[in-house]
Amino acid sequence: MSTGAAETDTQAANVANSSGITASSLQDTLKEKLVAEHVDIEDMSGGCGQAFNAMIVSSQFEKKTTLARHRLVNSALKEEIAAIHAWTPKCFTPEEWQKRQNEAGT
């Protein structure tokens, strides 16, 4: 009896291929649905499309708590998140992102 979970790397790659979830597809969806001005998605699963880290910059995060930002992102990616194993978003307003970039440059 199958549990639906991939047991080998090959099965994991087949799941990713059949789900169509890629860093690029996640990036496109976030840019469209959240009007994000910067999205950086990193596939942490070695290419099988099952674990992603994300850096998302959107003015829609203004005056929202971290939890509210994550809920907004998860709502925008509801179908995609259901098809992957791990999802870690980091959400910033444009002002927060600019401050972070300035601090990193010093």
PDB file of N, CA and C in Angstrom:
ATOM      1  N   MET A   1       0.839  -1.180   0.000  1.00  0.00           N
ATOM      2  CA  MET A   1       0.000   0.000   0.000  1.00  0.00           C
ATOM      3  C   MET A   1       0.880   1.239   0.000  1.00  0.00           C
ATOM      4  N   SER A   2       0.592   2.177  -0.881  1.00  0.00           N
ATOM      5  CA  SER A   2       1.385   3.394  -1.010  1.00  0.00           C
ATOM      6  C   SER A   2       0.896   4.459  -0.034  1.00  0.00           C
ATOM      7  N   THR A   3       1.862   5.149   0.598  1.00  0.00           N
ATOM      8  CA  THR A   3       1.520   6.221   1.530  1.00  0.00           C
ATOM      9  C   THR A   3       1.493   7.560   0.827  1.00  0.00           C
ATOM     10  N   GLY A   4       1.934   7.598  -0.433  1.00  0.00           N
ATOM     11  CA  GLY A   4       1.982   8.845  -1.177  1.00  0.00           C
ATOM     12  C   GLY A   4       3.306   9.572  -1.002  1.00  0.00           C
ATOM     13  N   ALA A   5       4.112   9.137  -0.056  1.00  0.00           N
ATOM     14  CA  ALA A   5       5.409   9.763   0.175  1.00  0.00           C
ATOM     15  C   ALA A   5       6.463   9.092  -0.695  1.00  0.00           C
ATOM     16  N   ALA A   6       7.393   9.881  -1.181  1.00  0.00           N
ATOM     17  CA  ALA A   6       8.479   9.339  -1.997  1.00  0.00           C
ATOM     18  C   ALA A   6       9.458   8.600  -1.087  1.00  0.00           C
ATOM     19  N   GLU A   7       9.854   7.412  -1.503  1.00  0.00           N
ATOM     20  CA  GLU A   7      10.782   6.617  -0.711  1.00  0.00           C
ATOM     21  C   GLU A   7      12.190   6.641  -1.270  1.00  0.00           C
ATOM     22  N   THR A   8      12.355   7.092  -2.505  1.00  0.00           N
ATOM     23  CA  THR A   8      13.678   7.172  -3.115  1.00  0.00           C
ATOM     24  C   THR A   8      13.837   8.525  -3.795  1.00  0.00           C
ATOM     25  N   ASP A   9      15.072   8.877  -4.130  1.00  0.00           N
ATOM     26  CA  ASP A   9      15.320  10.128  -4.840  1.00  0.00           C
ATOM     27  C   ASP A   9      14.608  10.137  -6.194  1.00  0.00           C
ATOM     28  N   THR A  10      14.580   9.007  -6.854  1.00  0.00           N
ATOM     29  CA  THR A  10      13.914   8.920  -8.155  1.00  0.00           C
ATOM     30  C   THR A  10      12.424   9.186  -8.001  1.00  0.00           C
ATOM     31  N   GLN A  11      11.812   8.602  -6.986  1.00  0.00           N
ATOM     32  CA  GLN A  11      10.390   8.844  -6.745  1.00  0.00           C
ATOM     33  C   GLN A  11      10.148  10.315  -6.417  1.00  0.00           C
ATOM     34  N   ALA A  12      11.040  10.904  -5.638  1.00  0.00           N
ATOM     35  CA  ALA A  12      10.902  12.324  -5.289  1.00  0.00           C
ATOM     36  C   ALA A  12      10.983  13.189  -6.543  1.00  0.00           C
ATOM     37  N   ALA A  13      11.910  12.867  -7.419  1.00  0.00           N
ATOM     38  CA  ALA A  13      12.037  13.627  -8.672  1.00  0.00           C
ATOM     39  C   ALA A  13      10.782  13.464  -9.519  1.00  0.00           C
ATOM     40  N   ASN A  14      10.219  12.262  -9.546  1.00  0.00           N
ATOM     41  CA  ASN A  14       8.983  12.042 -10.303  1.00  0.00           C
ATOM     42  C   ASN A  14       7.822  12.836  -9.723  1.00  0.00           C
ATOM     43  N   VAL A  15       7.748  12.928  -8.398  1.00  0.00           N
ATOM     44  CA  VAL A  15       6.707  13.726  -7.752  1.00  0.00           C
ATOM     45  C   VAL A  15       6.860  15.187  -8.157  1.00  0.00           C
ATOM     46  N   ALA A  16       8.092  15.701  -8.100  1.00  0.00           N
ATOM     47  CA  ALA A  16       8.335  17.103  -8.476  1.00  0.00           C
ATOM     48  C   ALA A  16       7.970  17.339  -9.935  1.00  0.00           C
ATOM     49  N   ASN A  17       8.368  16.401 -10.796  1.00  0.00           N
ATOM     50  CA  ASN A  17       8.069  16.549 -12.221  1.00  0.00           C
ATOM     51  C   ASN A  17       6.571  16.512 -12.474  1.00  0.00           C
ATOM     52  N   SER A  18       5.863  15.643 -11.773  1.00  0.00           N
ATOM     53  CA  SER A  18       4.418  15.534 -12.006  1.00  0.00           C
ATOM     54  C   SER A  18       3.669  16.702 -11.378  1.00  0.00           C
ATOM     55  N   SER A  19       4.187  17.266 -10.291  1.00  0.00           N
ATOM     56  CA  SER A  19       3.494  18.386  -9.651  1.00  0.00           C
ATOM     57  C   SER A  19       3.766  19.693 -10.384  1.00  0.00           C
ATOM     58  N   GLY A  20       4.889  19.766 -11.093  1.00  0.00           N
ATOM     59  CA  GLY A  20       5.231  20.974 -11.825  1.00  0.00           C
ATOM     60  C   GLY A  20       5.733  22.103 -10.938  1.00  0.00           C
ATOM     61  N   ILE A  21       6.022  21.822  -9.684  1.00  0.00           N
ATOM     62  CA  ILE A  21       6.487  22.845  -8.751  1.00  0.00           C
ATOM     63  C   ILE A  21       7.989  23.040  -8.940  1.00  0.00           C
ATOM     64  N   THR A  22       8.354  24.260  -9.308  1.00  0.00           N
ATOM     65  CA  THR A  22       9.763  24.617  -9.453  1.00  0.00           C
ATOM     66  C   THR A  22       9.985  25.956  -8.767  1.00  0.00           C
ATOM     67  N   ALA A  23      11.236  26.288  -8.521  1.00  0.00           N
ATOM     68  CA  ALA A  23      11.553  27.598  -7.944  1.00  0.00           C
ATOM     69  C   ALA A  23      11.009  28.700  -8.843  1.00  0.00           C
ATOM     70  N   SER A  24      11.137  28.517 -10.125  1.00  0.00           N
ATOM     71  CA  SER A  24      10.660  29.508 -11.084  1.00  0.00           C
ATOM     72  C   SER A  24       9.139  29.665 -11.049  1.00  0.00           C
ATOM     73  N   SER A  25       8.415  28.559 -10.961  1.00  0.00           N
ATOM     74  CA  SER A  25       6.945  28.647 -10.918  1.00  0.00           C
ATOM     75  C   SER A  25       6.472  29.302  -9.629  1.00  0.00           C
ATOM     76  N   LEU A  26       7.139  29.007  -8.519  1.00  0.00           N
ATOM     77  CA  LEU A  26       6.797  29.656  -7.250  1.00  0.00           C
ATOM     78  C   LEU A  26       7.068  31.157  -7.327  1.00  0.00           C
ATOM     79  N   GLN A  27       8.203  31.506  -7.892  1.00  0.00           N
ATOM     80  CA  GLN A  27       8.578  32.912  -8.044  1.00  0.00           C
ATOM     81  C   GLN A  27       7.555  33.664  -8.888  1.00  0.00           C
ATOM     82  N   ASP A  28       7.162  33.095 -10.003  1.00  0.00           N
ATOM     83  CA  ASP A  28       6.186  33.731 -10.892  1.00  0.00           C
ATOM     84  C   ASP A  28       4.844  33.934 -10.182  1.00  0.00           C
ATOM     85  N   THR A  29       4.399  32.920  -9.457  1.00  0.00           N
ATOM     86  CA  THR A  29       3.122  33.008  -8.760  1.00  0.00           C
ATOM     87  C   THR A  29       3.157  34.089  -7.684  1.00  0.00           C
ATOM     88  N   LEU A  30       4.242  34.158  -6.925  1.00  0.00           N
ATOM     89  CA  LEU A  30       4.351  35.162  -5.872  1.00  0.00           C
ATOM     90  C   LEU A  30       4.421  36.574  -6.439  1.00  0.00           C
ATOM     91  N   LYS A  31       5.157  36.737  -7.518  1.00  0.00           N
ATOM     92  CA  LYS A  31       5.238  38.062  -8.140  1.00  0.00           C
ATOM     93  C   LYS A  31       3.866  38.509  -8.633  1.00  0.00           C
ATOM     94  N   GLU A  32       3.118  37.580  -9.175  1.00  0.00           N
ATOM     95  CA  GLU A  32       1.793  37.913  -9.701  1.00  0.00           C
ATOM     96  C   GLU A  32       0.781  38.163  -8.581  1.00  0.00           C
ATOM     97  N   LYS A  33       0.662  37.234  -7.637  1.00  0.00           N
ATOM     98  CA  LYS A  33      -0.389  37.316  -6.630  1.00  0.00           C
ATOM     99  C   LYS A  33      -0.109  38.322  -5.514  1.00  0.00           C
ATOM    100  N   LEU A  34       1.164  38.533  -5.191  1.00  0.00           N
ATOM    101  CA  LEU A  34       1.505  39.461  -4.107  1.00  0.00           C
ATOM    102  C   LEU A  34       2.089  40.770  -4.622  1.00  0.00           C
ATOM    103  N   VAL A  35       2.169  40.907  -5.933  1.00  0.00           N
ATOM    104  CA  VAL A  35       2.794  42.073  -6.553  1.00  0.00           C
ATOM    105  C   VAL A  35       4.158  42.300  -5.884  1.00  0.00           C
ATOM    106  N   ALA A  36       4.894  41.211  -5.748  1.00  0.00           N
ATOM    107  CA  ALA A  36       6.193  41.240  -5.074  1.00  0.00           C
ATOM    108  C   ALA A  36       7.239  41.884  -5.975  1.00  0.00           C
ATOM    109  N   GLU A  37       8.015  42.763  -5.395  1.00  0.00           N
ATOM    110  CA  GLU A  37       9.049  43.418  -6.192  1.00  0.00           C
ATOM    111  C   GLU A  37      10.364  42.644  -6.184  1.00  0.00           C
ATOM    112  N   HIS A  38      10.517  41.735  -5.238  1.00  0.00           N
ATOM    113  CA  HIS A  38      11.700  40.871  -5.222  1.00  0.00           C
ATOM    114  C   HIS A  38      11.279  39.516  -4.657  1.00  0.00           C
ATOM    115  N   VAL A  39      11.626  38.451  -5.376  1.00  0.00           N
ATOM    116  CA  VAL A  39      11.379  37.091  -4.906  1.00  0.00           C
ATOM    117  C   VAL A  39      12.605  36.263  -5.238  1.00  0.00           C
ATOM    118  N   ASP A  40      13.165  35.640  -4.223  1.00  0.00           N
ATOM    119  CA  ASP A  40      14.306  34.745  -4.420  1.00  0.00           C
ATOM    120  C   ASP A  40      13.912  33.402  -3.820  1.00  0.00           C
ATOM    121  N   ILE A  41      13.847  32.374  -4.658  1.00  0.00           N
ATOM    122  CA  ILE A  41      13.459  31.036  -4.221  1.00  0.00           C
ATOM    123  C   ILE A  41      14.661  30.111  -4.376  1.00  0.00           C
ATOM    124  N   GLU A  42      14.948  29.357  -3.321  1.00  0.00           N
ATOM    125  CA  GLU A  42      16.051  28.399  -3.359  1.00  0.00           C
ATOM    126  C   GLU A  42      15.491  26.993  -3.135  1.00  0.00           C
ATOM    127  N   ASP A  43      15.764  26.096  -4.072  1.00  0.00           N
ATOM    128  CA  ASP A  43      15.348  24.701  -3.944  1.00  0.00           C
ATOM    129  C   ASP A  43      16.356  24.002  -3.035  1.00  0.00           C
ATOM    130  N   MET A  44      15.921  23.652  -1.837  1.00  0.00           N
ATOM    131  CA  MET A  44      16.799  23.029  -0.838  1.00  0.00           C
ATOM    132  C   MET A  44      16.787  21.501  -0.930  1.00  0.00           C
ATOM    133  N   SER A  45      16.045  20.973  -1.892  1.00  0.00           N
ATOM    134  CA  SER A  45      15.864  19.525  -1.975  1.00  0.00           C
ATOM    135  C   SER A  45      16.791  18.855  -2.978  1.00  0.00           C
ATOM    136  N   GLY A  46      17.769  19.584  -3.473  1.00  0.00           N
ATOM    137  CA  GLY A  46      18.672  18.984  -4.443  1.00  0.00           C
ATOM    138  C   GLY A  46      18.052  18.824  -5.816  1.00  0.00           C
ATOM    139  N   GLY A  47      17.034  19.609  -6.103  1.00  0.00           N
ATOM    140  CA  GLY A  47      16.440  19.587  -7.434  1.00  0.00           C
ATOM    141  C   GLY A  47      15.173  18.775  -7.567  1.00  0.00           C
ATOM    142  N   CYS A  48      14.735  18.110  -6.502  1.00  0.00           N
ATOM    143  CA  CYS A  48      13.522  17.293  -6.637  1.00  0.00           C
ATOM    144  C   CYS A  48      12.251  18.096  -6.395  1.00  0.00           C
ATOM    145  N   GLY A  49      12.384  19.361  -6.013  1.00  0.00           N
ATOM    146  CA  GLY A  49      11.219  20.230  -5.894  1.00  0.00           C
ATOM    147  C   GLY A  49      10.345  19.966  -4.692  1.00  0.00           C
ATOM    148  N   GLN A  50      10.937  19.531  -3.594  1.00  0.00           N
ATOM    149  CA  GLN A  50      10.138  19.205  -2.410  1.00  0.00           C
ATOM    150  C   GLN A  50      10.428  20.082  -1.196  1.00  0.00           C
ATOM    151  N   ALA A  51      11.437  20.959  -1.273  1.00  0.00           N
ATOM    152  CA  ALA A  51      11.774  21.830  -0.147  1.00  0.00           C
ATOM    153  C   ALA A  51      12.323  23.143  -0.680  1.00  0.00           C
ATOM    154  N   PHE A  52      11.716  24.241  -0.235  1.00  0.00           N
ATOM    155  CA  PHE A  52      12.104  25.554  -0.741  1.00  0.00           C
ATOM    156  C   PHE A  52      12.254  26.571   0.383  1.00  0.00           C
ATOM    157  N   ASN A  53      13.254  27.431   0.256  1.00  0.00           N
ATOM    158  CA  ASN A  53      13.395  28.634   1.072  1.00  0.00           C
ATOM    159  C   ASN A  53      13.046  29.804   0.172  1.00  0.00           C
ATOM    160  N   ALA A  54      12.384  30.809   0.743  1.00  0.00           N
ATOM    161  CA  ALA A  54      11.978  31.953  -0.071  1.00  0.00           C
ATOM    162  C   ALA A  54      12.254  33.265   0.641  1.00  0.00           C
ATOM    163  N   MET A  55      12.695  34.250  -0.115  1.00  0.00           N
ATOM    164  CA  MET A  55      12.859  35.630   0.330  1.00  0.00           C
ATOM    165  C   MET A  55      11.890  36.434  -0.521  1.00  0.00           C
ATOM    166  N   ILE A  56      10.904  37.071   0.128  1.00  0.00           N
ATOM    167  CA  ILE A  56       9.832  37.744  -0.601  1.00  0.00           C
ATOM    168  C   ILE A  56       9.715  39.183  -0.115  1.00  0.00           C
ATOM    169  N   VAL A  57       9.706  40.135  -1.049  1.00  0.00           N
ATOM    170  CA  VAL A  57       9.558  41.547  -0.728  1.00  0.00           C
ATOM    171  C   VAL A  57       8.291  42.060  -1.402  1.00  0.00           C
ATOM    172  N   SER A  58       7.347  42.539  -0.585  1.00  0.00           N
ATOM    173  CA  SER A  58       6.093  43.044  -1.123  1.00  0.00           C
ATOM    174  C   SER A  58       5.536  44.138  -0.216  1.00  0.00           C
ATOM    175  N   SER A  59       4.967  45.167  -0.829  1.00  0.00           N
ATOM    176  CA  SER A  59       4.334  46.225  -0.041  1.00  0.00           C
ATOM    177  C   SER A  59       3.058  45.708   0.628  1.00  0.00           C
ATOM    178  N   GLN A  60       2.553  44.556   0.208  1.00  0.00           N
ATOM    179  CA  GLN A  60       1.377  43.972   0.853  1.00  0.00           C
ATOM    180  C   GLN A  60       1.678  43.500   2.279  1.00  0.00           C
ATOM    181  N   PHE A  61       2.959  43.445   2.654  1.00  0.00           N
ATOM    182  CA  PHE A  61       3.344  43.038   4.010  1.00  0.00           C
ATOM    183  C   PHE A  61       3.317  44.205   4.996  1.00  0.00           C
ATOM    184  N   GLU A  62       3.096  45.426   4.488  1.00  0.00           N
ATOM    185  CA  GLU A  62       3.069  46.603   5.353  1.00  0.00           C
ATOM    186  C   GLU A  62       2.069  46.401   6.496  1.00  0.00           C
ATOM    187  N   LYS A  63       2.490  46.755   7.705  1.00  0.00           N
ATOM    188  CA  LYS A  63       1.643  46.735   8.907  1.00  0.00           C
ATOM    189  C   LYS A  63       1.072  45.353   9.224  1.00  0.00           C
ATOM    190  N   LYS A  64       1.766  44.299   8.785  1.00  0.00           N
ATOM    191  CA  LYS A  64       1.342  42.938   9.100  1.00  0.00           C
ATOM    192  C   LYS A  64       2.404  42.267   9.980  1.00  0.00           C
ATOM    193  N   THR A  65       1.943  41.440  10.896  1.00  0.00           N
ATOM    194  CA  THR A  65       2.855  40.651  11.723  1.00  0.00           C
ATOM    195  C   THR A  65       3.513  39.576  10.859  1.00  0.00           C
ATOM    196  N   THR A  66       4.537  38.954  11.383  1.00  0.00           N
ATOM    197  CA  THR A  66       5.194  37.859  10.666  1.00  0.00           C
ATOM    198  C   THR A  66       4.189  36.755  10.350  1.00  0.00           C
ATOM    199  N   LEU A  67       3.363  36.416  11.311  1.00  0.00           N
ATOM    200  CA  LEU A  67       2.361  35.365  11.092  1.00  0.00           C
ATOM    201  C   LEU A  67       1.389  35.755   9.982  1.00  0.00           C
ATOM    202  N   ALA A  68       0.918  36.991   9.985  1.00  0.00           N
ATOM    203  CA  ALA A  68      -0.011  37.449   8.947  1.00  0.00           C
ATOM    204  C   ALA A  68       0.652  37.443   7.571  1.00  0.00           C
ATOM    205  N   ARG A  69       1.931  37.784   7.520  1.00  0.00           N
ATOM    206  CA  ARG A  69       2.668  37.747   6.248  1.00  0.00           C
ATOM    207  C   ARG A  69       2.755  36.319   5.733  1.00  0.00           C
ATOM    208  N   HIS A  70       3.096  35.390   6.616  1.00  0.00           N
ATOM    209  CA  HIS A  70       3.211  33.985   6.211  1.00  0.00           C
ATOM    210  C   HIS A  70       1.862  33.453   5.750  1.00  0.00           C
ATOM    211  N   ARG A  71       0.797  33.836   6.438  1.00  0.00           N
ATOM    212  CA  ARG A  71      -0.540  33.392   6.030  1.00  0.00           C
ATOM    213  C   ARG A  71      -0.897  33.933   4.645  1.00  0.00           C
ATOM    214  N   LEU A  72      -0.523  35.167   4.377  1.00  0.00           N
ATOM    215  CA  LEU A  72      -0.776  35.767   3.065  1.00  0.00           C
ATOM    216  C   LEU A  72      -0.042  34.996   1.966  1.00  0.00           C
ATOM    217  N   VAL A  73       1.231  34.690   2.220  1.00  0.00           N
ATOM    218  CA  VAL A  73       2.035  33.929   1.254  1.00  0.00           C
ATOM    219  C   VAL A  73       1.466  32.521   1.083  1.00  0.00           C
ATOM    220  N   ASN A  74       1.163  31.869   2.198  1.00  0.00           N
ATOM    221  CA  ASN A  74       0.641  30.500   2.122  1.00  0.00           C
ATOM    222  C   ASN A  74      -0.695  30.455   1.400  1.00  0.00           C
ATOM    223  N   SER A  75      -1.506  31.479   1.561  1.00  0.00           N
ATOM    224  CA  SER A  75      -2.776  31.555   0.845  1.00  0.00           C
ATOM    225  C   SER A  75      -2.544  31.702  -0.657  1.00  0.00           C
ATOM    226  N   ALA A  76      -1.560  32.504  -1.029  1.00  0.00           N
ATOM    227  CA  ALA A  76      -1.237  32.702  -2.449  1.00  0.00           C
ATOM    228  C   ALA A  76      -0.699  31.428  -3.086  1.00  0.00           C
ATOM    229  N   LEU A  77      -0.063  30.581  -2.272  1.00  0.00           N
ATOM    230  CA  LEU A  77       0.552  29.348  -2.788  1.00  0.00           C
ATOM    231  C   LEU A  77      -0.133  28.089  -2.255  1.00  0.00           C
ATOM    232  N   LYS A  78      -1.405  28.176  -1.970  1.00  0.00           N
ATOM    233  CA  LYS A  78      -2.112  27.068  -1.329  1.00  0.00           C
ATOM    234  C   LYS A  78      -1.924  25.737  -2.061  1.00  0.00           C
ATOM    235  N   GLU A  79      -2.158  25.718  -3.363  1.00  0.00           N
ATOM    236  CA  GLU A  79      -2.033  24.474  -4.130  1.00  0.00           C
ATOM    237  C   GLU A  79      -0.591  23.990  -4.188  1.00  0.00           C
ATOM    238  N   GLU A  80       0.344  24.918  -4.368  1.00  0.00           N
ATOM    239  CA  GLU A  80       1.754  24.553  -4.479  1.00  0.00           C
ATOM    240  C   GLU A  80       2.277  23.984  -3.159  1.00  0.00           C
ATOM    241  N   ILE A  81       1.911  24.618  -2.050  1.00  0.00           N
ATOM    242  CA  ILE A  81       2.393  24.168  -0.738  1.00  0.00           C
ATOM    243  C   ILE A  81       1.862  22.770  -0.425  1.00  0.00           C
ATOM    244  N   ALA A  82       0.648  22.477  -0.862  1.00  0.00           N
ATOM    245  CA  ALA A  82       0.080  21.146  -0.636  1.00  0.00           C
ATOM    246  C   ALA A  82       0.882  20.059  -1.353  1.00  0.00           C
ATOM    247  N   ALA A  83       1.610  20.442  -2.401  1.00  0.00           N
ATOM    248  CA  ALA A  83       2.339  19.454  -3.210  1.00  0.00           C
ATOM    249  C   ALA A  83       3.811  19.317  -2.822  1.00  0.00           C
ATOM    250  N   ILE A  84       4.297  20.155  -1.891  1.00  0.00           N
ATOM    251  CA  ILE A  84       5.712  20.065  -1.513  1.00  0.00           C
ATOM    252  C   ILE A  84       5.853  19.675  -0.053  1.00  0.00           C
ATOM    253  N   HIS A  85       7.062  19.311   0.327  1.00  0.00           N
ATOM    254  CA  HIS A  85       7.327  18.813   1.679  1.00  0.00           C
ATOM    255  C   HIS A  85       7.654  19.936   2.664  1.00  0.00           C
ATOM    256  N   ALA A  86       8.477  20.883   2.250  1.00  0.00           N
ATOM    257  CA  ALA A  86       8.931  21.923   3.177  1.00  0.00           C
ATOM    258  C   ALA A  86       8.935  23.285   2.498  1.00  0.00           C
ATOM    259  N   TRP A  87       8.450  24.290   3.221  1.00  0.00           N
ATOM    260  CA  TRP A  87       8.340  25.645   2.682  1.00  0.00           C
ATOM    261  C   TRP A  87       8.724  26.619   3.785  1.00  0.00           C
ATOM    262  N   THR A  88       9.759  27.443   3.549  1.00  0.00           N
ATOM    263  CA  THR A  88      10.221  28.408   4.545  1.00  0.00           C
ATOM    264  C   THR A  88      10.294  29.795   3.921  1.00  0.00           C
ATOM    265  N   PRO A  89       9.262  30.626   4.141  1.00  0.00           N
ATOM    266  CA  PRO A  89       9.293  31.988   3.597  1.00  0.00           C
ATOM    267  C   PRO A  89       9.879  32.991   4.591  1.00  0.00           C
ATOM    268  N   LYS A  90      10.584  33.969   4.065  1.00  0.00           N
ATOM    269  CA  LYS A  90      11.023  35.134   4.834  1.00  0.00           C
ATOM    270  C   LYS A  90      10.443  36.336   4.106  1.00  0.00           C
ATOM    271  N   CYS A  91       9.623  37.108   4.809  1.00  0.00           N
ATOM    272  CA  CYS A  91       8.832  38.160   4.190  1.00  0.00           C
ATOM    273  C   CYS A  91       9.261  39.539   4.676  1.00  0.00           C
ATOM    274  N   PHE A  92       9.470  40.461   3.737  1.00  0.00           N
ATOM    275  CA  PHE A  92       9.916  41.807   4.057  1.00  0.00           C
ATOM    276  C   PHE A  92       9.104  42.838   3.292  1.00  0.00           C
ATOM    277  N   THR A  93       8.917  44.012   3.910  1.00  0.00           N
ATOM    278  CA  THR A  93       8.375  45.153   3.172  1.00  0.00           C
ATOM    279  C   THR A  93       9.521  45.726   2.358  1.00  0.00           C
ATOM    280  N   PRO A  94       9.236  46.560   1.360  1.00  0.00           N
ATOM    281  CA  PRO A  94      10.330  47.179   0.597  1.00  0.00           C
ATOM    282  C   PRO A  94      11.290  47.977   1.494  1.00  0.00           C
ATOM    283  N   GLU A  95      10.765  48.666   2.497  1.00  0.00           N
ATOM    284  CA  GLU A  95      11.610  49.448   3.399  1.00  0.00           C
ATOM    285  C   GLU A  95      12.517  48.546   4.237  1.00  0.00           C
ATOM    286  N   GLU A  96      11.946  47.445   4.750  1.00  0.00           N
ATOM    287  CA  GLU A  96      12.746  46.485   5.524  1.00  0.00           C
ATOM    288  C   GLU A  96      13.836  45.871   4.653  1.00  0.00           C
ATOM    289  N   TRP A  97      13.477  45.553   3.421  1.00  0.00           N
ATOM    290  CA  TRP A  97      14.436  44.943   2.494  1.00  0.00           C
ATOM    291  C   TRP A  97      15.579  45.912   2.194  1.00  0.00           C
ATOM    292  N   GLN A  98      15.244  47.180   1.942  1.00  0.00           N
ATOM    293  CA  GLN A  98      16.264  48.185   1.650  1.00  0.00           C
ATOM    294  C   GLN A  98      17.201  48.359   2.841  1.00  0.00           C
ATOM    295  N   LYS A  99      16.653  48.408   4.035  1.00  0.00           N
ATOM    296  CA  LYS A  99      17.467  48.545   5.247  1.00  0.00           C
ATOM    297  C   LYS A  99      18.399  47.337   5.391  1.00  0.00           C
ATOM    298  N   ARG A 100      17.865  46.155   5.131  1.00  0.00           N
ATOM    299  CA  ARG A 100      18.667  44.927   5.211  1.00  0.00           C
ATOM    300  C   ARG A 100      19.812  44.949   4.191  1.00  0.00           C
ATOM    301  N   GLN A 101      19.506  45.414   2.968  1.00  0.00           N
ATOM    302  CA  GLN A 101      20.522  45.500   1.928  1.00  0.00           C
ATOM    303  C   GLN A 101      21.601  46.515   2.310  1.00  0.00           C
ATOM    304  N   ASN A 102      21.184  47.650   2.860  1.00  0.00           N
ATOM    305  CA  ASN A 102      22.140  48.674   3.275  1.00  0.00           C
ATOM    306  C   ASN A 102      23.047  48.165   4.394  1.00  0.00           C
ATOM    307  N   GLU A 103      22.475  47.428   5.350  1.00  0.00           N
ATOM    308  CA  GLU A 103      23.266  46.875   6.458  1.00  0.00           C
ATOM    309  C   GLU A 103      24.240  45.818   5.957  1.00  0.00           C
ATOM    310  N   ALA A 104      23.837  45.032   4.989  1.00  0.00           N
ATOM    311  CA  ALA A 104      24.696  43.985   4.438  1.00  0.00           C
ATOM    312  C   ALA A 104      25.864  44.577   3.652  1.00  0.00           C
ATOM    313  N   GLY A 105      25.655  45.784   3.124  1.00  0.00           N
ATOM    314  CA  GLY A 105      26.699  46.428   2.312  1.00  0.00           C
ATOM    315  C   GLY A 105      27.754  47.135   3.138  1.00  0.00           C
ATOM    316  N   THR A 106      27.542  47.236   4.454  1.00  0.00           N
ATOM    317  CA  THR A 106      28.512  47.938   5.288  1.00  0.00           C
ATOM    318  C   THR A 106      29.393  47.004   6.054  1.00  0.00           C
TER     319      THR A 106
END
